[in-house]
XYZ file of C-alpha atoms in Angstrom:
682
model
C 134.818 124.708 90.420
C 131.379 125.613 89.597
C 130.500 129.219 90.008
C 126.948 128.334 91.830
C 129.703 127.556 94.768
C 130.699 131.222 94.703
C 127.559 132.416 94.189
C 125.995 130.563 97.572
C 128.515 130.169 99.944
C 130.205 134.171 99.234
C 127.428 135.821 101.331
C 128.368 133.364 103.782
C 131.719 134.069 103.893
C 130.880 137.663 104.043
C 128.607 138.102 106.589
C 131.054 136.405 108.756
C 133.654 138.549 108.164
C 131.324 141.450 108.946
C 129.795 139.965 111.812
C 132.955 138.707 113.802
C 135.365 141.166 112.308
C 133.825 144.553 111.612
C 135.206 146.518 114.380
C 138.575 145.636 113.730
C 137.981 146.011 109.761
C 135.714 148.801 109.834
C 132.436 149.593 108.458
C 133.622 150.515 105.463
C 135.623 147.646 104.647
C 132.666 145.484 106.081
C 130.086 147.015 103.497
C 132.606 146.428 100.792
C 133.001 143.010 101.694
C 129.068 142.338 101.909
C 127.942 144.143 98.739
C 131.006 142.840 96.821
C 130.173 139.425 97.675
C 126.463 140.327 96.281
C 127.281 141.966 92.881
C 129.467 138.756 92.626
C 126.921 136.861 93.163
C 124.341 138.582 90.640
C 127.302 138.983 87.933
C 127.312 134.958 88.140
C 123.453 134.504 88.112
C 122.279 136.557 84.671
C 124.617 134.002 82.755
C 123.166 130.896 84.263
C 119.410 132.412 83.754
C 120.211 133.211 80.211
C 121.841 129.907 79.326
C 118.109 128.733 80.163
C 116.317 130.968 78.237
C 118.453 130.260 75.425
C 117.571 126.546 75.592
C 121.459 125.436 75.718
C 121.241 124.621 79.521
C 120.497 121.552 81.318
C 119.808 120.876 84.992
C 122.622 120.086 87.007
C 123.717 119.057 90.717
C 126.743 120.472 92.237
C 127.955 118.015 95.512
C 128.912 120.083 98.296
C 129.664 116.948 101.036
C 127.734 114.211 102.817
C 125.821 115.609 105.168
C 123.486 112.913 106.934
C 123.825 109.299 107.261
C 121.174 107.390 109.402
C 119.487 104.140 108.160
C 117.368 104.813 105.287
C 118.031 108.338 105.945
C 120.554 109.658 103.297
C 121.152 113.529 102.787
C 123.800 114.859 100.256
C 125.080 118.727 100.635
C 124.391 119.152 97.057
C 123.311 122.296 95.307
C 120.780 121.918 92.195
C 120.405 124.145 89.274
C 117.487 124.041 87.032
C 115.683 126.799 85.032
C 113.270 127.283 88.460
C 116.433 127.870 90.439
C 118.038 129.928 87.681
C 114.768 132.413 88.015
C 115.636 132.459 92.098
C 119.207 133.073 91.354
C 118.632 136.185 89.515
C 116.242 137.744 91.879
C 117.670 136.924 95.269
C 121.117 138.345 94.192
C 119.774 141.220 91.813
C 117.413 142.379 95.043
C 120.162 141.848 97.225
C 122.627 143.571 95.988
C 120.826 146.630 95.200
C 119.633 146.672 98.671
C 122.947 146.343 100.003
C 124.286 149.393 97.884
C 121.115 151.171 98.875
C 121.539 150.401 102.667
C 124.977 152.349 102.051
C 123.272 155.807 102.028
C 120.138 155.217 104.260
C 122.085 153.197 107.405
C 124.953 155.952 107.054
C 124.592 157.619 109.829
C 123.548 153.996 112.079
C 126.295 153.404 114.270
C 125.762 149.161 113.856
C 126.138 149.037 110.104
C 128.965 146.121 110.345
C 126.291 144.185 112.012
C 123.437 145.450 109.842
C 125.984 144.347 106.699
C 126.335 141.052 108.260
C 122.591 140.326 108.874
C 121.690 140.890 105.161
C 124.462 138.530 104.057
C 123.494 135.895 106.412
C 119.802 136.501 105.031
C 121.102 135.933 101.254
C 122.892 132.976 101.872
C 120.405 131.211 103.795
C 117.905 132.170 100.803
C 119.965 130.917 98.061
C 120.608 127.774 100.436
C 116.287 127.098 100.043
C 116.576 127.516 96.307
C 119.434 125.305 95.217
C 118.382 122.789 97.756
C 118.509 119.698 96.360
C 116.192 117.700 99.510
C 113.671 118.866 101.490
C 116.343 119.064 104.805
C 118.503 121.236 103.059
C 115.247 123.116 101.917
C 114.359 123.422 105.325
C 117.639 124.125 106.849
C 117.391 127.368 104.391
C 113.742 127.836 105.224
C 114.745 128.072 109.095
C 117.668 130.501 108.327
C 115.854 133.077 106.444
C 113.760 133.052 109.604
C 116.503 133.483 111.958
C 117.994 135.988 109.961
C 114.285 137.975 109.542
C 114.093 137.709 112.890
C 117.470 139.674 113.432
C 116.783 141.982 110.594
C 112.894 143.211 111.872
C 114.442 143.841 115.065
C 117.547 145.482 114.506
C 116.819 148.562 116.091
C 116.148 146.154 119.535
C 115.778 149.276 121.573
C 112.421 150.028 119.977
C 109.999 147.919 122.049
C 107.792 147.957 119.182
C 110.869 146.257 116.827
C 111.590 143.541 119.282
C 107.710 142.804 119.229
C 107.462 142.451 115.390
C 110.726 140.701 115.605
C 108.850 138.275 118.106
C 105.525 138.142 116.486
C 107.402 137.359 113.007
C 109.757 134.456 114.311
C 106.331 132.612 116.527
C 103.944 132.794 113.601
C 106.580 131.372 111.215
C 106.747 128.498 114.168
C 103.655 127.518 113.420
C 103.739 127.078 109.556
C 107.046 125.554 110.081
C 105.493 123.108 112.073
C 103.423 121.745 109.228
C 106.328 121.797 106.811
C 108.445 119.900 109.256
C 105.573 117.426 109.445
C 105.034 117.367 105.676
C 108.892 116.743 105.241
C 108.593 113.778 108.006
C 105.385 112.381 106.121
C 107.101 112.626 102.633
C 110.192 110.572 103.898
C 107.768 108.169 105.437
C 106.204 107.687 102.378
C 108.745 107.791 99.650
C 111.675 106.844 101.807
C 114.106 109.721 100.805
C 113.916 113.326 101.298
C 115.577 113.450 97.751
C 113.606 115.762 95.846
C 113.772 114.568 92.328
C 113.629 111.088 93.492
C 110.042 112.088 95.394
C 108.711 114.356 92.023
C 109.723 111.123 90.095
C 107.544 109.128 92.401
C 104.649 111.103 92.833
C 102.546 109.872 90.059
C 102.534 106.746 91.783
C 101.293 107.520 94.777
C 97.859 108.842 93.300
C 95.029 107.437 94.782
C 96.751 105.850 98.101
C 95.719 106.406 101.554
C 97.372 107.669 104.576
C 96.615 107.260 108.488
C 96.813 110.523 110.215
C 94.930 112.366 113.021
C 92.984 108.877 113.167
C 91.793 108.631 110.012
C 92.206 107.501 106.499
C 93.092 110.297 104.047
C 94.317 110.795 100.485
C 97.987 110.571 100.674
C 99.186 113.605 98.386
C 96.586 115.165 99.800
C 97.827 115.173 103.356
C 101.741 115.885 102.563
C 100.719 118.928 100.511
C 98.632 120.480 102.606
C 101.197 120.283 105.376
C 103.871 121.328 102.916
C 101.538 124.462 102.165
C 100.678 125.095 106.023
C 104.471 126.144 105.923
C 104.131 128.130 102.751
C 101.456 129.921 104.026
C 103.131 130.551 107.319
C 106.498 132.334 105.198
C 104.276 133.853 102.737
C 102.096 135.428 104.533
C 98.812 133.738 103.595
C 96.026 134.020 105.643
C 95.742 133.349 108.218
C 99.201 133.154 109.166
C 99.621 136.806 107.717
C 99.818 138.885 110.715
C 103.327 139.215 110.916
C 104.132 140.736 107.513
C 102.757 144.228 108.420
C 104.225 144.512 111.595
C 107.630 143.514 110.445
C 108.001 147.180 108.866
C 109.583 148.136 112.270
C 112.839 147.120 110.664
C 114.752 149.635 108.805
C 113.075 150.020 105.529
C 115.518 148.263 103.334
C 115.100 145.178 105.263
C 111.137 145.664 103.983
C 112.655 145.489 100.230
C 114.783 142.393 101.097
C 112.315 140.231 102.925
C 108.879 141.360 102.013
C 109.296 142.370 98.547
C 111.367 139.473 96.216
C 112.902 136.925 98.388
C 111.997 135.468 101.750
C 108.041 136.214 101.662
C 108.279 134.291 97.665
C 110.030 131.282 99.565
C 106.232 129.947 99.870
C 105.372 130.158 96.111
C 108.739 128.644 95.126
C 108.333 125.464 97.354
C 104.943 125.088 95.942
C 105.867 125.178 92.483
C 109.176 123.220 92.867
C 106.782 120.453 94.561
C 103.895 121.110 91.727
C 104.235 117.389 90.504
C 103.095 116.261 94.089
C 100.246 119.493 94.265
C 99.116 117.948 90.820
C 98.229 114.415 91.985
C 95.665 116.103 94.650
C 93.012 118.280 93.174
C 91.568 118.920 96.828
C 95.526 120.475 97.933
C 95.025 122.421 94.356
C 91.713 123.945 95.273
C 92.833 124.822 98.809
C 95.955 126.891 97.434
C 93.593 128.713 95.079
C 91.203 129.359 97.426
C 93.752 130.342 100.378
C 95.355 132.507 97.339
C 92.527 134.413 96.377
C 91.383 135.382 100.529
C 94.792 136.496 100.608
C 94.778 138.640 97.370
C 91.346 140.419 98.234
C 91.679 140.853 101.940
C 94.721 142.390 101.705
C 94.236 144.611 98.961
C 90.855 145.790 101.156
C 92.813 146.945 104.155
C 95.520 148.402 101.983
C 92.908 151.068 100.492
C 92.620 152.205 104.849
C 96.434 152.413 105.617
C 97.918 155.707 106.000
C 101.655 154.458 106.689
C 103.473 154.477 103.331
C 105.177 151.426 104.234
C 102.075 149.380 105.713
C 100.969 150.215 102.382
C 103.382 148.576 100.023
C 103.099 145.672 102.932
C 99.952 144.934 102.377
C 100.079 145.536 98.559
C 102.907 142.603 99.188
C 100.700 140.205 100.747
C 98.132 140.841 98.153
C 100.237 140.107 95.419
C 101.695 136.425 96.548
C 97.785 135.861 96.653
C 97.493 136.256 92.992
C 100.637 134.020 92.663
C 99.279 131.244 95.073
C 96.139 131.230 93.269
C 97.823 130.646 89.896
C 99.602 127.675 91.056
C 96.544 125.988 92.435
C 94.727 126.902 89.258
C 97.971 124.653 87.675
C 99.629 128.059 85.768
C 102.726 127.449 87.703
C 104.891 129.284 84.933
C 102.429 132.500 85.752
C 102.891 132.145 89.712
C 106.833 132.251 88.763
C 106.452 134.758 86.402
C 104.482 137.240 88.519
C 107.305 136.039 91.350
C 109.845 136.996 88.857
C 108.563 140.824 88.025
C 107.032 141.349 91.195
C 110.783 141.253 92.501
C 111.263 144.605 90.530
C 108.325 146.605 90.843
C 107.801 145.630 94.463
C 111.636 146.055 95.706
C 111.476 149.742 93.449
C 108.230 150.852 95.726
C 109.875 149.677 98.854
C 112.897 151.427 98.200
C 111.686 154.377 96.563
C 109.248 154.752 99.640
C 112.184 154.910 101.524
C 113.778 157.436 99.614
C 110.696 159.430 100.387
C 110.649 159.040 104.077
C 114.320 159.651 104.077
C 113.275 163.186 102.396
C 110.890 163.880 104.990
C 113.184 163.360 107.992
C 111.245 159.756 108.401
C 107.654 160.735 108.540
C 105.400 157.726 106.889
C 101.949 159.083 107.221
C 101.442 160.064 103.981
C 98.751 162.618 105.039
C 101.781 164.778 106.044
C 103.442 164.876 102.177
C 101.852 166.403 99.311
C 103.609 168.383 96.656
C 106.847 166.433 96.578
C 107.174 165.897 93.027
C 108.899 169.011 92.343
C 111.555 168.220 95.715
C 112.549 164.645 95.122
C 111.952 164.230 91.290
C 113.928 161.279 90.440
C 111.842 159.571 93.184
C 108.762 160.680 92.071
C 109.458 159.159 88.517
C 110.888 155.997 89.977
C 107.745 155.736 92.283
C 105.942 156.147 89.145
C 107.286 153.623 87.344
C 106.698 151.215 89.756
C 102.927 151.852 90.144
C 102.370 151.637 86.500
C 104.159 148.048 86.730
C 102.009 147.134 89.657
C 98.461 148.426 88.705
C 99.720 146.392 84.951
C 99.427 149.493 82.688
C 99.906 148.428 79.305
C 98.463 148.091 75.643
C 98.535 144.600 73.285
C 102.392 144.115 72.566
C 103.665 146.525 74.954
C 103.343 147.013 78.748
C 105.110 146.936 82.313
C 105.969 144.118 84.298
C 102.746 143.720 86.142
C 100.290 143.973 82.821
C 102.043 140.620 81.518
C 102.185 138.924 84.684
C 99.107 139.790 86.312
C 97.288 139.582 82.951
C 98.884 136.252 82.277
C 97.566 134.979 85.915
C 94.225 135.799 85.400
C 93.988 134.653 82.006
C 95.005 131.212 83.253
C 92.585 130.946 86.235
C 89.758 131.759 83.719
C 91.050 129.347 81.417
C 90.889 126.204 83.868
C 87.404 126.254 83.971
C 87.354 125.351 87.802
C 85.116 126.635 90.081
C 87.771 127.525 92.279
C 89.578 129.244 89.256
C 86.772 131.173 88.221
C 85.972 132.454 91.487
C 89.401 133.047 91.570
C 89.512 135.023 88.468
C 86.497 137.672 89.362
C 88.185 138.120 93.014
C 91.715 138.696 91.309
C 90.059 141.216 89.260
C 88.174 143.033 92.181
C 91.822 142.978 93.999
C 93.305 144.525 90.795
C 90.818 147.428 90.655
C 92.019 147.848 94.397
C 95.444 147.268 93.679
C 94.953 150.562 91.322
C 93.021 152.902 93.567
C 95.635 152.426 96.585
C 98.635 152.885 94.512
C 97.478 155.841 92.744
C 96.134 156.552 96.329
C 100.189 156.519 97.039
C 100.914 158.600 94.683
C 98.598 161.436 94.797
C 98.944 161.690 98.347
C 102.598 161.852 98.270
C 103.585 163.425 95.295
C 100.631 165.892 94.122
C 98.213 168.551 95.983
C 99.524 171.157 98.411
C 102.527 170.482 100.999
C 101.072 169.296 104.387
C 104.083 169.203 105.828
C 104.059 171.798 108.598
C 101.411 169.450 110.417
C 104.309 166.235 110.828
C 105.873 165.951 114.285
C 109.110 164.459 112.716
C 109.567 167.461 110.601
C 108.728 169.908 113.106
C 111.455 167.837 115.318
C 113.759 168.108 112.158
C 113.290 171.888 112.143
C 113.796 172.326 115.988
C 116.665 169.963 116.392
C 115.080 167.766 118.636
C 116.956 164.429 117.564
C 119.583 163.796 115.331
C 119.168 162.805 111.696
C 119.220 159.035 111.858
C 117.123 156.505 110.562
C 116.497 154.559 113.492
C 113.708 157.340 114.139
C 111.377 155.255 111.727
C 108.078 154.189 113.062
C 105.408 151.659 112.030
C 102.592 153.619 112.912
C 101.687 157.611 112.771
C 100.463 158.931 116.166
C 98.566 160.756 113.968
C 94.365 160.662 114.607
C 93.168 158.661 111.963
C 90.279 161.664 111.390
C 92.411 164.742 111.523
C 92.817 166.982 108.653
C 96.486 168.085 108.358
C 97.228 172.070 107.969
C 98.544 173.035 104.991
C 102.164 174.486 104.414
C 105.409 173.680 104.629
C 106.594 174.809 107.769
C 109.591 175.823 106.693
C 111.003 172.430 105.629
C 112.329 171.521 102.099
C 112.596 167.882 101.518
C 115.999 167.146 99.158
C 116.663 164.088 97.081
C 118.365 161.330 98.065
C 122.577 160.655 97.818
C 123.596 158.393 94.840
C 123.591 155.447 96.837
C 119.588 155.420 96.858
C 119.199 156.729 93.893
C 121.058 154.253 91.526
C 119.364 151.191 93.014
C 116.106 152.374 92.361
C 117.231 153.448 89.390
C 118.089 150.434 87.805
C 115.034 148.339 89.750
C 112.741 150.976 87.575
C 114.467 149.321 84.656
C 113.031 145.749 85.441
C 109.951 146.994 86.160
C 109.550 148.380 83.209
C 111.121 145.908 81.134
C 111.290 142.772 82.895
C 107.838 141.303 81.586
C 107.718 142.793 78.146
C 111.359 140.375 77.555
C 110.444 137.527 79.430
C 106.987 136.664 79.271
C 107.462 133.841 76.384
C 110.122 132.065 78.518
C 107.739 131.597 81.373
C 104.306 131.263 80.195
C 103.862 131.151 76.773
C 102.492 127.861 75.376
C 105.375 127.551 72.413
C 108.487 128.366 73.745
C 108.036 128.167 77.780
C 107.671 124.035 78.011
C 111.518 124.673 76.388
C 112.334 126.536 78.783
C 110.961 124.916 82.036
C 112.007 121.309 80.909
C 110.146 119.912 84.044
C 111.185 121.947 86.343
C 107.529 122.538 86.984
C 104.505 120.977 86.485
C 104.081 123.194 83.074
C 100.559 122.533 81.401
C 100.719 123.408 77.747
C 97.306 123.000 77.155
C 96.001 125.395 80.113
C 98.358 127.993 78.167
C 96.748 127.144 75.151
C 93.462 127.768 76.697
C 94.476 131.049 78.374
C 96.438 131.976 75.226
C 92.599 131.900 73.555
C 90.561 133.583 76.106
C 87.854 135.715 75.131
C 88.784 139.141 74.382
C 86.628 140.762 77.698
C 88.882 138.418 79.550
C 91.960 139.922 78.276
C 90.453 143.269 78.646
C 88.777 143.089 82.024
C 92.669 143.375 84.291
C 93.006 146.962 82.002
C 89.489 147.994 82.663
C 89.258 147.847 86.387
C 92.882 149.046 86.495
C 91.257 152.436 84.544
C 88.090 152.436 87.171
C 90.548 152.224 90.384
C 92.905 155.069 88.913
C 89.863 157.013 88.377
C 88.359 156.799 91.925
C 91.924 157.580 93.517
C 91.592 160.545 90.728
C 88.605 162.146 91.563
C 89.259 161.257 95.348
C 92.193 162.562 96.241
C 92.502 165.053 92.901
C 89.636 166.337 91.874
C 87.618 166.399 95.108
C 90.048 165.481 98.247
C 86.906 166.167 100.499
C 85.198 162.856 99.423
C 87.463 160.087 101.747
C 86.638 161.960 104.776
C 82.553 162.007 103.240
C 83.270 158.167 102.898
C 84.306 157.423 106.290
C 81.508 159.661 108.041
C 79.034 157.803 105.579
C 80.113 154.059 106.352
C 82.272 154.565 109.508
C 81.567 150.544 110.466
C 83.083 149.712 106.888
C 85.936 151.868 107.474
C 86.824 150.618 111.000
C 86.667 147.278 109.904
C 89.037 147.617 106.729
C 91.434 150.288 108.580
C 91.493 147.551 112.026
C 92.545 144.690 109.188
C 89.406 142.896 109.734
C 90.073 142.439 113.353
C 92.338 139.660 112.862
C 94.681 140.979 115.589
C 92.550 141.196 118.391
C 90.929 137.796 117.257
C 94.223 135.853 117.578
C 94.413 137.958 120.755
C 91.724 136.838 121.963
C 91.472 133.014 120.873
C 95.237 132.259 121.532
C 97.278 135.076 123.016
C 95.266 135.526 126.090
C 94.426 132.065 126.457
C 97.906 130.838 126.328
C 99.326 134.234 128.768
C 96.517 132.393 131.446
C 97.567 129.438 130.951
C 101.274 130.040 131.222
C 100.942 132.161 134.382
C 99.070 129.128 135.793
C 101.621 126.907 135.280
C 103.582 129.335 136.197
C 102.252 130.778 139.792
C 100.379 127.336 140.718
C 102.345 124.979 139.096
C 105.869 126.409 139.550
C 105.980 128.083 142.397
C 103.251 127.040 144.540
C 103.473 123.455 144.024
C 106.985 122.302 142.613
C 108.668 125.165 144.371
C 106.273 124.840 147.424
C 106.854 121.133 147.839
C 110.126 120.710 146.284
C 113.266 122.940 146.676
C 111.191 125.559 148.747
C 109.903 123.032 150.851
C 113.345 121.187 151.620
C 114.600 124.938 152.372
C 111.878 125.463 154.750
C 112.381 121.948 156.466
C 115.878 122.561 157.038
C 115.546 125.832 158.440
C 112.839 124.273 161.145
C 115.039 121.383 161.890
C 117.688 123.907 162.361
C 115.727 125.962 164.831
C 115.009 122.753 166.878
C 118.996 121.909 166.651
C 119.694 125.253 168.192
C 117.882 124.972 171.022
C 119.617 121.860 172.102
C 122.919 123.711 171.729
C 122.941 125.236 175.425
C 126.778 125.332 175.807
C 126.828 123.424 178.801
C 129.083 120.341 179.001
C 126.427 117.873 180.959
C 123.708 119.033 178.744
C 125.693 117.545 176.036
C 126.736 114.483 178.037
C 123.191 113.814 178.661
C 122.105 113.815 174.773
C 124.738 111.420 173.993
C 123.744 109.049 177.232
C 120.162 108.752 175.811
C 121.644 108.229 172.479
C 123.798 105.273 173.501
C 120.713 103.989 175.406
C 118.462 104.052 172.694
C 120.929 102.513 169.943
C 121.515 99.568 172.619
C 117.561 99.486 173.040
C 117.349 99.363 169.371
C 119.852 96.606 169.293
C 118.813 93.966 171.612
C 115.075 94.327 170.445
C 116.257 93.450 166.896
C 118.738 90.743 168.211
C 115.551 88.729 169.723
């Protein structure tokens, strides 16, 4: 039996056991079963990955069963393994297993732990189904599975209205993207006559230049198909304008944020574009759209991240921005660089999310960074791993050595410049500016959280903890702080002493810190090097050796640009939050409209509320009150009931109780019946 079957289906079995029998086996057994299944998957996945790294493995397909046979549509359930799948296997199983372990400590006081761990394992199974799919239909199954599991996890604390609203928002916004994805699958089957991914990719070059009818016009076949498929990627990977669900998803527990938004579900769109890269290579228009959307998302999310005060939302917008890097890398044809950044990003972003959870745990679930300060001596282990994650995401490194982001982000910018296209050049400059902003908001997070004077006394959560106003449960997290945006918090500890997190929290972030420090250094050759990467990818993605050579030969100033902008962002953050703490307030006072625009997320939520939500609600009320109640119900069931009531009142008057009255009615009836019979007889 192939180990891939254990990797994929053990999480499903664990989810069933924990979800259906958690009350009987107990929370400890449920945690052991679910966590153990993911660790087994991780231990089996890494050897598969290294077998492709060493160049000895070949792509294989593990058949499971015959799924659908209808006319010309034949869908076999099979698990495909190649170098691209191997990357995703180690990412999904490694991060998921560590998140499971982390949740042992973080969710210890939650009464619904079996349900939570069942949801985590169900999500992992759906994600593994997605990345091992051998057909578009099977990929769509995993695609919808992670959507369902994310809805359950984001709304896990269903007694919180904000969590329910966030879960619904994520579900609805993703339905928009999934509608485009499903249309793309239908169109692909119409054009190619199959949903088998290898068959489609083999036939894709032959469709270059052909046209198809769509929305009443004739358009390039591959452009239409790729753009429809990309709509699905925009929803799942939170690209403009389908990004609005991602920050609100922070309403879920912090382990959920790390699992969904760091390394797994939000990268599904990037994986899909890279998996179908031979299709995108046949449409320059689609590739340009991917580039521009990725670059726009990259800079948009970076600007918003600079103005957020909730520690989890800063990291959430950072995720959105980093996904933009991956997409514009794919758009310029650097699919290897896109996957490399996906790989490294998994380690340092999961580290930052889980590290933030450790901070929140220490501060009694206060998430507003303005009420932190001076925590580096209180929680030193969390401090150092967060610093490692920040060094990784900002791309700190020198020639020959660097943290994970130094290798992957620099590779993306070099490839964007080397592409020589207008879209690639624009993406390069936007990416450089986003790197500056990334450095600024990342170091801003570190300085506000771990340096300066303690500002804990102003925290409502800390005061509640000191006065025992509510129990120490993780479910008191809040997505937004209620504090005023312009308030200057008082300094002091208020008598509260933060504490370092327990081992189940520290062990996962320690292991992720190793990945954040070394993943780029160890694996950059296999992913992006012009001489060794083709041997690794072996056609799993459309790897361009010419572009890789051009990126390697880029001018020195191109290679130095990411480091320069990183240092500029660091210096600005140091000046504003260490050397001159009054500078941020002065900036807000000088440019209040700019601050409000950025802090309010470019007013996308308000715009969508005006354009879509309010008209939809008005239309719904119209159909409900005037259509359903006043028309259908009035003249349908309610009208019939009213008519029966009127008839009942008339017949009631006939019921006098006197025998001669009934005899008269019977006689009149007989006369009427006889008259009718005689008249028709003539």
